[in-house]
Amino acid sequence: MVRYNYNNMRRLVVFLSTVIFTFGGMRQACAQDITFKASAPEAVPMGEQFRLTYTINSEATELRAPDLSDFQVLMGPSSSTSRNIQMINGTTTSVYTLSYTYILMPKQEGTFNIPPATIKVKNSTYSSNALVIKVLPPNAQPQGGENANSSAGTIKNDDLFVQMQVSKRNVYEQEGFLVTFKLYAATGVTVAGVPSLKFPEFEGFLVNDIDNNPQWKLENYNGKNYQTAILKQSLLFPQRSGELTIGSGRFEVAVRIRIQKRVRSFFDDFLDTYQDVSKEIVSAPAKITVKPLPSGKPASFAGAVGSYTMKTKISSDHIKANEAVTITVTLTGTGNIKVTKNPEVVFPNDFDIYDPKVDTKTTTTTGSTSGTKTIEYMAIPRYGGEFDIPEIKFSYFDTQSETYKTLSSEAFHLQVDKGAGGDAATSPVVSNFSNQQNLNLLGEDIRYIKLNAAHFVRNRDIFFGSMTYILLYVIVAVMFAVFFIIYRKQVKENANIALVRTKKANKTAVRRLKTAEKLLRENKKEEFYEETLRAVWGYLSDKLNIPPANLTKENVEAELSKYGVDDALSGEFMEILNTCEFARYAPSNAPDAMDHLFKQTGDAISKMENTIKK
């Protein structure tokens, strides 16, 4: 009789299942896209060898290398393979790599192209990417031998420095340009790190930083080879015209040096001692000439600079009264899209209009800031009828052609049907209600007749017809006349929408500043500046009776001059607007900048209320 061991059978089943699962997962992982890639340094010094490697993630044959006659082939191709197997959460992956390596030596200085190589995988042929190799002059030998940089004091200024590179030094207002801070380290100088970086404040500019992962690259500068790394890149947008200065940056660089010994032995070359020494570097400042935007600005221009496209759509062209209609405007392009003001949408007078909803998505690269700004305008018609919404216009200054360009949408025709209330929802209702009551005789219609002698009262003792009665009558009449005059005046003033907005300008601004004060306490920087900017623009629009479409700094200054506002107060408002517009994105100059701006805004509005009284 044959007896089976149950435990052994269970182990065998588990082992076979694992093997089948593993190889099944490996087979699935191996069925991946085939990639064939060539890699080599971007730049090499003359006289130094480098590696050219071709890598493919599959078994392959018949590698055909391109023409390498511009280089001396010291060795190759040598092949190597590797396989990496991983099991994560029950999923097994296998990565197979086949590499072919050449060791090359440049023959001469210059820039050389290496065409793609080809290789076969089964019956298919794959091509690699092409490469560009820049051959630099040979590295200069440091004077004094390999220990020339043995201390921080021997490192010359041209051996280690930071350069601020500016893509343009002559730009228009709101035109973006690139600023790059690059660290240069000569051969023989070993940089252990940059523990402290203090970049300039960029005062007068709106700043969009670019994500950067510093990597060392070989570069020839002024006839000398350097290892370079980009410390910071930013796109700057000047907020005013004139000559602006970008200040110096200060950087603390740790340099690794070899410590020399007085007594040397056979083992000193194998037991070198190194030490990190700090060296402070200051980058040179740069001056930028900012030209004002040319004259002839279109009426729909609101400060946009760059290149844009516009799309518009309406949620529906046939609705009922008291239903919402939404017009969506999408701006796409490159430039200062973050601070670009929204185009104006003119709704009919009988529509209730709400603040637009804005969604901005941007991407900043070394070339420009590009993105999309979506604005949703919502309004509610209260009465039925047919309405026309004029075409929407958006103007911008094109820096390429140096001209203003205007984008226009189609006009919208909106049909509004009667609401649920029938005619009552389509026209104003004026009602005159009067209550009437039947007159009832209170008391008796037959009274008792006295038989005694009658007693008469003098007229002066009767209230009716007396001087007091007449005086009270006159007072009531005068009060009624005064009330009637005040009421008529109030009705007339309420009909004047501009006057109502002017009177309520201060109350509206105070309400918005209370919201800004709450954001200030919560330390929400961007929301605080946006709410303060909205409060100031709204106050100026209401107080000076300027429509939002025409609300520009030039128009505000001109209107303030008409009202006799002095230049100091006008300049104070312009300073508040400028601070809010670019302080939302630029770094704050001082920790109490928000508190100072809030107090300055409140004081400026109080002064304006005392200056302009209506």
XYZ file of N, CA, C and O in Angstrom, residues 20-183:
656
model
N 4.169 28.703 -11.518
C 3.294 29.055 -12.643
C 2.921 30.527 -12.583
O 2.950 31.259 -13.591
N 2.601 31.015 -11.382
C 2.225 32.432 -11.228
C 3.394 33.350 -11.555
O 3.247 34.367 -12.233
N 4.599 32.973 -11.096
C 5.783 33.811 -11.316
C 6.115 33.908 -12.792
O 6.320 34.996 -13.343
N 6.171 32.748 -13.460
C 6.521 32.788 -14.881
C 5.414 33.411 -15.719
O 5.678 34.058 -16.722
N 4.145 33.235 -15.255
C 3.052 33.909 -15.973
C 3.154 35.401 -15.849
O 2.990 36.149 -16.810
N 3.496 35.886 -14.606
C 3.689 37.324 -14.405
C 4.881 37.834 -15.155
O 4.872 38.931 -15.717
N 5.987 37.046 -15.185
C 7.175 37.463 -15.930
C 6.872 37.555 -17.407
O 7.308 38.483 -18.093
N 6.083 36.607 -17.913
C 5.760 36.633 -19.329
C 4.903 37.842 -19.664
O 5.074 38.495 -20.703
N 3.997 38.207 -18.733
C 3.168 39.384 -18.945
C 3.992 40.653 -18.858
O 3.807 41.594 -19.627
N 4.951 40.691 -17.894
C 5.778 41.879 -17.747
C 6.729 42.049 -18.907
O 7.079 43.158 -19.296
N 7.173 40.914 -19.463
C 8.130 40.998 -20.568
C 7.458 41.467 -21.849
O 8.138 41.921 -22.787
N 6.125 41.300 -21.911
C 5.419 41.732 -23.120
C 5.189 43.227 -23.062
O 4.076 43.717 -23.066
N 6.276 43.983 -22.952
C 6.182 45.424 -22.834
C 6.699 46.074 -24.108
O 7.258 45.410 -24.977
N 6.530 47.364 -24.194
C 7.000 48.090 -25.367
C 8.515 48.062 -25.412
O 9.195 48.227 -24.398
N 9.046 47.854 -26.609
C 10.492 47.789 -26.799
C 11.023 49.192 -27.018
O 10.520 49.939 -27.858
N 12.060 49.543 -26.243
C 12.704 50.844 -26.382
C 14.178 50.630 -26.674
O 14.841 49.806 -26.024
N 14.692 51.380 -27.620
C 16.098 51.305 -28.030
C 16.664 52.708 -27.928
O 16.242 53.605 -28.658
N 17.607 52.906 -27.000
C 18.047 54.249 -26.644
C 19.566 54.363 -26.710
O 20.290 53.457 -26.301
N 20.036 55.518 -27.224
C 21.453 55.848 -27.237
C 21.713 56.942 -26.209
O 20.916 57.868 -26.062
N 22.843 56.848 -25.484
C 23.176 57.846 -24.472
C 24.670 58.121 -24.498
O 25.482 57.216 -24.726
N 25.030 59.396 -24.247
C 26.414 59.860 -24.193
C 26.421 61.237 -23.576
O 25.380 61.915 -23.532
N 27.555 61.718 -23.080
C 27.604 63.080 -22.527
C 27.298 64.120 -23.599
O 27.638 63.947 -24.766
N 26.651 65.228 -23.155
C 26.363 66.301 -24.100
C 27.626 67.030 -24.539
O 27.697 67.548 -25.651
N 28.608 67.119 -23.635
C 29.860 67.810 -23.953
C 31.013 67.052 -23.318
O 30.882 66.516 -22.208
N 32.150 67.009 -24.029
C 33.360 66.349 -23.530
C 34.553 67.232 -23.858
O 34.575 67.909 -24.896
N 35.580 67.254 -23.002
C 36.788 68.026 -23.326
C 37.642 67.285 -24.355
O 37.642 66.051 -24.421
N 38.367 68.023 -25.126
C 39.297 67.445 -26.089
C 40.386 66.691 -25.339
O 40.929 67.170 -24.345
N 40.676 65.480 -25.822
C 41.724 64.669 -25.204
C 41.233 63.736 -24.130
O 42.037 62.986 -23.562
N 39.919 63.740 -23.819
C 39.379 62.832 -22.810
C 38.395 61.874 -23.458
O 37.614 62.261 -24.341
N 38.439 60.610 -23.034
C 37.569 59.591 -23.591
C 36.195 59.632 -22.940
O 36.037 60.134 -21.827
N 35.204 59.075 -23.640
C 33.849 59.019 -23.108
C 33.157 57.770 -23.628
O 33.643 57.101 -24.554
N 32.021 57.450 -23.029
C 31.272 56.239 -23.368
C 30.061 56.581 -24.236
O 29.325 57.517 -23.937
N 29.844 55.772 -25.261
C 28.625 55.794 -26.072
C 27.938 54.461 -25.874
O 28.492 53.404 -26.200
N 26.721 54.490 -25.291
C 26.022 53.264 -24.900
C 24.682 53.172 -25.607
O 23.928 54.151 -25.664
N 24.392 51.957 -26.150
C 23.092 51.645 -26.743
C 22.420 50.605 -25.854
O 23.004 49.563 -25.545
N 21.171 50.891 -25.447
C 20.444 50.032 -24.507
C 19.097 49.673 -25.094
O 18.379 50.543 -25.619
N 18.736 48.376 -24.970
C 17.421 47.899 -25.425
C 16.875 46.957 -24.365
O 17.633 46.221 -23.705
N 15.570 46.979 -24.145
C 14.936 46.177 -23.093
C 14.366 44.878 -23.641
O 13.289 44.432 -23.247
N 15.088 44.232 -24.563
C 14.667 42.964 -25.132
C 15.874 42.259 -25.742
O 16.896 42.901 -26.036
N 15.781 40.971 -25.894
C 16.832 40.245 -26.589
C 16.853 40.695 -28.046
O 15.817 40.767 -28.706
N 18.046 41.000 -28.561
C 18.166 41.564 -29.907
C 19.468 41.086 -30.547
O 20.396 40.603 -29.872
N 19.531 41.268 -31.849
C 20.721 40.872 -32.620
C 20.982 41.911 -33.698
O 20.165 42.804 -33.941
N 22.159 41.788 -34.323
C 22.550 42.593 -35.486
C 22.496 44.091 -35.196
O 21.763 44.846 -35.822
N 23.306 44.512 -34.243
C 23.459 45.949 -33.992
C 24.251 46.580 -35.132
O 25.347 46.122 -35.464
N 23.719 47.620 -35.710
C 24.412 48.360 -36.768
C 24.655 49.784 -36.259
O 23.737 50.593 -36.190
N 25.910 50.022 -35.902
C 26.266 51.333 -35.367
C 26.384 52.347 -36.497
O 26.698 51.988 -37.642
N 26.152 53.620 -36.217
C 26.288 54.653 -37.254
C 27.767 54.942 -37.536
O 28.668 54.366 -36.916
N 27.979 55.869 -38.427
C 29.336 56.281 -38.766
C 29.946 57.050 -37.593
O 29.425 58.074 -37.163
N 31.067 56.537 -37.060
C 31.749 57.162 -35.933
C 33.123 57.670 -36.339
O 34.049 57.732 -35.515
N 33.270 58.056 -37.594
C 34.582 58.467 -38.096
C 35.065 59.780 -37.485
O 36.265 60.076 -37.543
N 34.151 60.572 -36.889
C 34.589 61.820 -36.249
C 35.290 61.558 -34.923
O 35.865 62.489 -34.336
N 35.238 60.314 -34.452
C 35.842 59.967 -33.170
C 36.774 58.772 -33.348
O 36.630 57.974 -34.282
N 37.681 58.642 -32.444
C 38.567 57.491 -32.422
C 37.944 56.424 -31.525
O 37.680 56.668 -30.346
N 37.694 55.231 -32.089
C 37.076 54.140 -31.341
C 38.174 53.401 -30.587
O 38.996 52.692 -31.192
N 38.213 53.565 -29.270
C 39.222 52.900 -28.447
C 38.825 51.481 -28.097
O 39.691 50.604 -27.952
N 37.510 51.247 -27.960
C 37.035 49.915 -27.615
C 35.558 49.805 -27.964
O 34.831 50.800 -27.938
N 35.171 48.569 -28.304
C 33.759 48.326 -28.513
C 33.410 47.797 -29.882
O 34.237 47.787 -30.788
N 32.171 47.312 -29.984
C 31.169 47.348 -28.898
C 31.305 46.165 -27.955
O 31.470 45.034 -28.402
N 31.221 46.420 -26.675
C 31.189 45.351 -25.672
C 29.765 45.250 -25.153
O 29.134 46.260 -24.848
N 29.271 44.019 -25.078
C 27.865 43.811 -24.696
C 27.764 43.307 -23.270
O 28.685 42.649 -22.761
N 26.648 43.625 -22.637
C 26.353 43.126 -21.297
C 24.849 43.036 -21.142
O 24.089 43.774 -21.792
N 24.414 42.098 -20.300
C 22.979 41.906 -20.057
C 22.707 41.922 -18.566
O 23.589 41.621 -17.751
N 21.483 42.280 -18.226
C 21.046 42.253 -16.830
C 19.551 41.977 -16.799
O 18.819 42.311 -17.736
N 19.129 41.330 -15.703
C 17.704 41.048 -15.516
C 17.346 41.381 -14.071
O 18.001 40.911 -13.140
N 16.323 42.161 -13.901
C 15.871 42.575 -12.585
C 14.446 42.085 -12.375
O 13.532 42.454 -13.130
N 14.237 41.247 -11.355
C 12.925 40.668 -11.065
C 12.437 41.238 -9.741
O 13.143 41.191 -8.736
N 11.217 41.773 -9.747
C 10.616 42.338 -8.544
C 9.215 41.807 -8.377
O 8.497 41.590 -9.365
N 8.811 41.602 -7.110
C 7.433 41.196 -6.796
C 6.855 42.222 -5.834
O 7.331 42.363 -4.704
N 5.859 42.958 -6.288
C 5.216 44.002 -5.491
C 3.722 43.741 -5.465
O 3.066 43.685 -6.517
N 3.187 43.542 -4.227
C 1.744 43.286 -4.040
C 1.257 42.122 -4.892
O 0.190 42.176 -5.519
N 2.050 41.081 -4.938
C 1.636 39.896 -5.683
C 1.859 39.970 -7.175
O 1.564 39.014 -7.895
N 2.382 41.076 -7.687
C 2.645 41.230 -9.119
C 4.143 41.140 -9.368
O 4.919 41.884 -8.767
N 4.531 40.232 -10.232
C 5.939 40.013 -10.537
C 6.289 40.711 -11.839
O 5.588 40.555 -12.848
N 7.361 41.487 -11.804
C 7.826 42.173 -13.008
C 9.267 41.788 -13.267
O 10.059 41.587 -12.339
N 9.583 41.677 -14.529
C 10.938 41.332 -14.938
C 11.398 42.347 -15.974
O 10.714 42.573 -16.969
N 12.558 42.965 -15.726
C 13.112 43.963 -16.636
C 14.431 43.411 -17.184
O 15.389 43.184 -16.421
N 14.452 43.212 -18.486
C 15.645 42.690 -19.163
C 16.314 43.844 -19.908
O 15.643 44.621 -20.586
N 17.645 43.938 -19.779
C 18.383 45.030 -20.412
C 19.597 44.457 -21.135
O 20.374 43.686 -20.548
N 19.727 44.857 -22.391
C 20.887 44.494 -23.204
C 21.594 45.779 -23.609
O 20.969 46.694 -24.144
N 22.894 45.883 -23.301
C 23.649 47.114 -23.554
C 24.860 46.825 -24.432
O 25.515 45.786 -24.285
N 25.140 47.794 -25.331
C 26.352 47.777 -26.155
C 27.091 49.088 -25.877
O 26.506 50.169 -25.983
N 28.390 48.990 -25.543
C 29.157 50.168 -25.129
C 30.388 50.345 -26.009
O 31.127 49.385 -26.259
N 30.577 51.615 -26.454
C 31.784 52.029 -27.169
C 32.531 53.026 -26.283
O 31.909 53.841 -25.586
N 33.853 52.971 -26.320
C 34.683 53.992 -25.683
C 35.350 54.791 -26.793
O 36.100 54.238 -27.611
N 35.023 56.094 -26.834
C 35.457 56.954 -27.935
C 36.374 58.059 -27.423
O 36.311 58.444 -26.246
N 37.143 58.593 -28.335
C 38.015 59.735 -28.061
C 37.814 60.749 -29.187
O 37.905 60.391 -30.364
N 37.503 62.014 -28.855
C 37.317 63.008 -29.922
C 38.628 63.294 -30.646
O 39.701 63.298 -30.046
N 38.498 63.566 -31.954
C 39.663 63.880 -32.773
C 39.917 65.378 -32.868
O 41.061 65.805 -33.048
N 38.849 66.172 -32.771
C 39.008 67.618 -32.891
C 37.842 68.310 -32.189
O 36.832 67.677 -31.880
N 38.021 69.602 -31.929
C 36.969 70.376 -31.286
C 35.850 70.693 -32.268
O 36.057 70.751 -33.473
N 34.646 70.914 -31.707
C 33.503 71.256 -32.544
C 32.261 70.531 -32.077
O 32.241 69.890 -31.013
N 31.201 70.633 -32.876
C 29.924 69.975 -32.577
C 29.676 68.894 -33.626
O 29.741 69.160 -34.827
N 29.408 67.670 -33.178
C 29.293 66.527 -34.077
C 27.976 65.799 -33.821
O 27.529 65.678 -32.671
N 27.384 65.312 -34.908
C 26.134 64.553 -34.840
C 26.430 63.072 -34.970
O 27.203 62.651 -35.841
N 25.791 62.273 -34.115
C 25.863 60.817 -34.209
C 24.498 60.322 -34.650
O 23.529 60.422 -33.892
N 24.365 59.810 -35.892
C 23.047 59.361 -36.389
C 22.522 58.179 -35.585
O 23.248 57.562 -34.793
N 21.252 57.807 -35.781
C 20.674 56.670 -35.055
C 21.328 55.354 -35.456
O 21.754 55.169 -36.603
N 21.382 54.434 -34.516
C 21.793 53.062 -34.775
C 20.551 52.199 -34.976
O 19.437 52.605 -34.624
N 20.726 50.998 -35.543
C 19.608 50.075 -35.760
C 19.941 48.731 -35.139
O 21.117 48.361 -34.993
N 18.897 47.997 -34.782
C 19.043 46.665 -34.190
C 17.798 45.861 -34.512
O 16.722 46.436 -34.773
N 17.945 44.512 -34.515
C 16.821 43.646 -34.850
C 16.337 42.898 -33.624
O 17.141 42.376 -32.839
N 15.012 42.868 -33.471
C 14.344 42.070 -32.468
C 13.381 41.161 -33.206
O 12.373 41.642 -33.764
N 13.744 39.865 -33.252
C 13.014 38.894 -34.068
C 13.018 39.364 -35.518
O 14.069 39.521 -36.110
N 11.870 39.660 -36.088
C 11.821 40.076 -37.493
C 11.622 41.586 -37.660
O 11.376 42.058 -38.767
N 11.714 42.329 -36.561
C 11.478 43.772 -36.622
C 12.791 44.524 -36.403
O 13.688 44.044 -35.696
N 12.890 45.684 -37.041
C 14.072 46.533 -36.914
C 13.702 47.787 -36.141
O 12.675 48.426 -36.422
N 14.539 48.164 -35.172
C 14.299 49.327 -34.331
C 15.466 50.299 -34.481
O 16.620 49.894 -34.655
N 15.146 51.604 -34.388
C 16.160 52.662 -34.500
C 16.252 53.422 -33.189
O 15.239 53.662 -32.523
N 17.449 53.809 -32.853
C 17.671 54.591 -31.636
C 17.511 56.077 -31.949
O 17.286 56.479 -33.088
N 17.665 56.891 -30.919
C 17.659 58.344 -31.082
C 19.036 58.812 -31.550
O 20.045 58.130 -31.351
N 19.067 59.989 -32.189
C 20.336 60.588 -32.586
C 20.921 61.380 -31.422
O 20.211 61.748 -30.477
N 22.222 61.660 -31.495
C 22.905 62.388 -30.431
C 23.705 63.542 -31.023
O 24.115 63.489 -32.188
N 23.905 64.575 -30.212
C 24.759 65.697 -30.566
C 25.826 65.808 -29.488
O 25.508 65.978 -28.301
N 27.098 65.712 -29.894
C 28.216 65.779 -28.963
C 28.995 67.062 -29.239
O 29.394 67.316 -30.383
N 29.208 67.867 -28.193
C 30.015 69.076 -28.324
C 31.389 68.808 -27.709
O 31.496 68.478 -26.525
N 32.428 68.938 -28.536
C 33.803 68.719 -28.083
C 34.392 70.080 -27.719
O 34.548 70.952 -28.579
N 34.734 70.239 -26.439
C 35.252 71.507 -25.926
C 36.778 71.499 -25.940
O 37.411 70.440 -26.076
N 37.399 72.658 -25.767
C 38.867 72.684 -25.646
C 39.325 71.862 -24.459
O 38.558 71.612 -23.521
N 40.583 71.423 -24.458
C 41.072 70.600 -23.332
C 41.055 71.394 -22.026
O 41.168 72.618 -22.016
N 40.850 70.676 -20.924
C 40.851 71.306 -19.607
C 42.224 71.880 -19.299
O 43.257 71.230 -19.529
N 42.252 73.097 -18.807
C 43.513 73.728 -18.438
C 44.010 73.132 -17.128
O 43.240 72.929 -16.186
N 45.293 72.840 -17.060
C 45.879 72.299 -15.833
C 46.045 73.419 -14.804
O 46.574 74.479 -15.128
N 45.598 73.228 -13.577
C 45.754 74.273 -12.567
C 47.211 74.513 -12.251
O 48.004 73.585 -12.172
N 47.551 75.793 -12.121
C 48.921 76.149 -11.810
C 49.275 75.678 -10.413
O 48.523 75.808 -9.478
N 50.508 75.130 -10.311
C 50.947 74.643 -9.002
C 50.620 73.196 -8.765
O 50.819 72.681 -7.666
N 50.101 72.492 -9.786
C 49.833 71.070 -9.627
C 48.454 70.786 -9.119
O 47.583 71.634 -9.059
N 48.229 69.514 -8.709
C 46.892 69.066 -8.321
C 46.422 69.693 -7.023
O 45.240 69.670 -6.710
N 47.318 70.276 -6.250
C 46.926 70.871 -4.979
C 46.794 72.383 -5.064
O 46.870 73.077 -4.063
N 46.608 72.889 -6.286
C 46.513 74.340 -6.429
C 45.330 74.899 -5.673
O 45.349 76.028 -5.200
N 44.248 74.107 -5.540
C 43.045 74.567 -4.842
C 42.971 73.938 -3.453
O 41.930 73.461 -3.034
N 44.080 73.931 -2.762
C 44.109 73.265 -1.457
C 43.425 74.067 -0.375
O 43.150 73.578 0.691
N 43.152 75.334 -0.599
C 42.447 76.152 0.394
C 41.529 77.113 -0.317
O 41.724 77.430 -1.488
N 40.508 77.570 0.411
C 39.517 78.445 -0.209
C 40.138 79.744 -0.672
O 39.675 80.369 -1.606
N 41.199 80.177 -0.023
C 41.801 81.440 -0.400
C 42.473 81.403 -1.755
O 42.692 82.448 -2.370
N 42.865 80.217 -2.239
C 43.546 80.121 -3.528
C 42.574 80.019 -4.689
O 43.008 79.986 -5.829
N 41.278 79.921 -4.424
C 40.287 79.821 -5.498
C 40.035 81.220 -6.050
O 39.566 82.108 -5.345
N 40.343 81.404 -7.310
C 40.190 82.710 -7.925
C 38.723 82.994 -8.240
O 37.892 82.072 -8.279
N 38.453 84.254 -8.497
C 37.071 84.644 -8.798
C 36.562 84.027 -10.086
O 35.366 83.783 -10.227
N 37.472 83.789 -11.064
C 37.021 83.182 -12.316
C 37.022 81.661 -12.259
O 36.726 80.998 -13.247
N 37.382 81.080 -11.081
C 37.293 79.635 -10.910
C 35.945 79.219 -10.327
O 35.503 78.093 -10.536
N 35.287 80.105 -9.593
C 34.003 79.790 -8.967
C 33.181 81.070 -8.882
O 33.562 82.020 -8.200
N 32.061 81.107 -9.585
C 31.225 82.308 -9.581
C 29.809 81.948 -9.988
O 29.548 80.854 -10.526
N 28.877 82.862 -9.701
C 27.465 82.730 -10.100
C 27.146 83.862 -11.052
O 27.424 85.032 -10.760
N 26.565 83.519 -12.173
C 26.234 84.524 -13.184
C 24.713 84.622 -13.333
O 24.017 83.600 -13.433
N 24.207 85.858 -13.308
C 22.779 86.100 -13.575
C 22.623 86.396 -15.065
O 23.070 87.434 -15.550
N 21.995 85.484 -15.783
C 21.826 85.606 -17.223
C 20.406 86.086 -17.526
O 19.432 85.494 -17.058
N 20.292 87.165 -18.289
C 19.008 87.786 -18.627
C 18.770 87.614 -20.122
O 19.633 87.965 -20.944
N 17.625 87.038 -20.480
C 17.351 86.767 -21.892
C 17.121 88.052 -22.689
O 17.473 88.130 -23.863
N 16.514 89.097 -22.064
C 16.266 90.375 -22.730
C 16.536 91.500 -21.741
O 16.173 91.405 -20.579
N 17.141 92.550 -22.225
C 17.376 93.725 -21.387
C 16.581 94.932 -21.865
O 16.664 95.997 -21.275
N 15.832 94.784 -22.941
C 15.000 95.863 -23.474
C 13.636 95.272 -23.802
O 13.482 94.569 -24.811
N 12.650 95.494 -22.939
C 11.338 94.864 -23.072
C 10.247 95.907 -22.917
O 10.489 97.043 -22.483
N 9.018 95.495 -23.267
C 7.837 96.321 -23.039
C 7.282 96.039 -21.636
O 7.568 95.005 -21.022
N 6.488 96.953 -21.158
C 5.786 96.747 -19.890
C 4.896 95.511 -19.996
O 4.195 95.314 -20.985
N 4.978 94.622 -18.989
C 4.222 93.374 -18.915
C 4.730 92.298 -19.884
O 4.111 91.246 -20.004
N 5.851 92.553 -20.556
C 6.436 91.530 -21.436
C 7.384 90.658 -20.621
O 8.283 91.155 -19.943
N 7.206 89.342 -20.682
C 8.009 88.441 -19.884
C 9.388 88.186 -20.476
O 9.569 88.171 -21.690
N 10.355 87.970 -19.590
C 11.699 87.581 -20.016
C 12.281 86.663 -18.954
O 11.840 86.630 -17.805
N 13.294 85.881 -19.364
C 13.843 84.824 -18.519
C 15.096 85.312 -17.796
O 15.968 85.954 -18.387
N 15.167 84.982 -16.502
C 16.351 85.257 -15.693
C 16.849 83.925 -15.138
O 16.075 83.168 -14.543
N 18.144 83.639 -15.353
C 18.748 82.385 -14.929
C 19.958 82.664 -14.050
O 20.810 83.476 -14.401
N 20.016 82.001 -12.895
C 21.183 82.058 -12.020
C 21.943 80.742 -12.180
O 21.425 79.678 -11.829
N 23.182 80.831 -12.728
C 23.963 79.634 -13.038
C 25.288 79.674 -12.282
O 25.986 80.685 -12.265
N 25.609 78.534 -11.655
C 26.854 78.389 -10.913
C 27.920 77.786 -11.828
O 27.679 76.770 -12.494
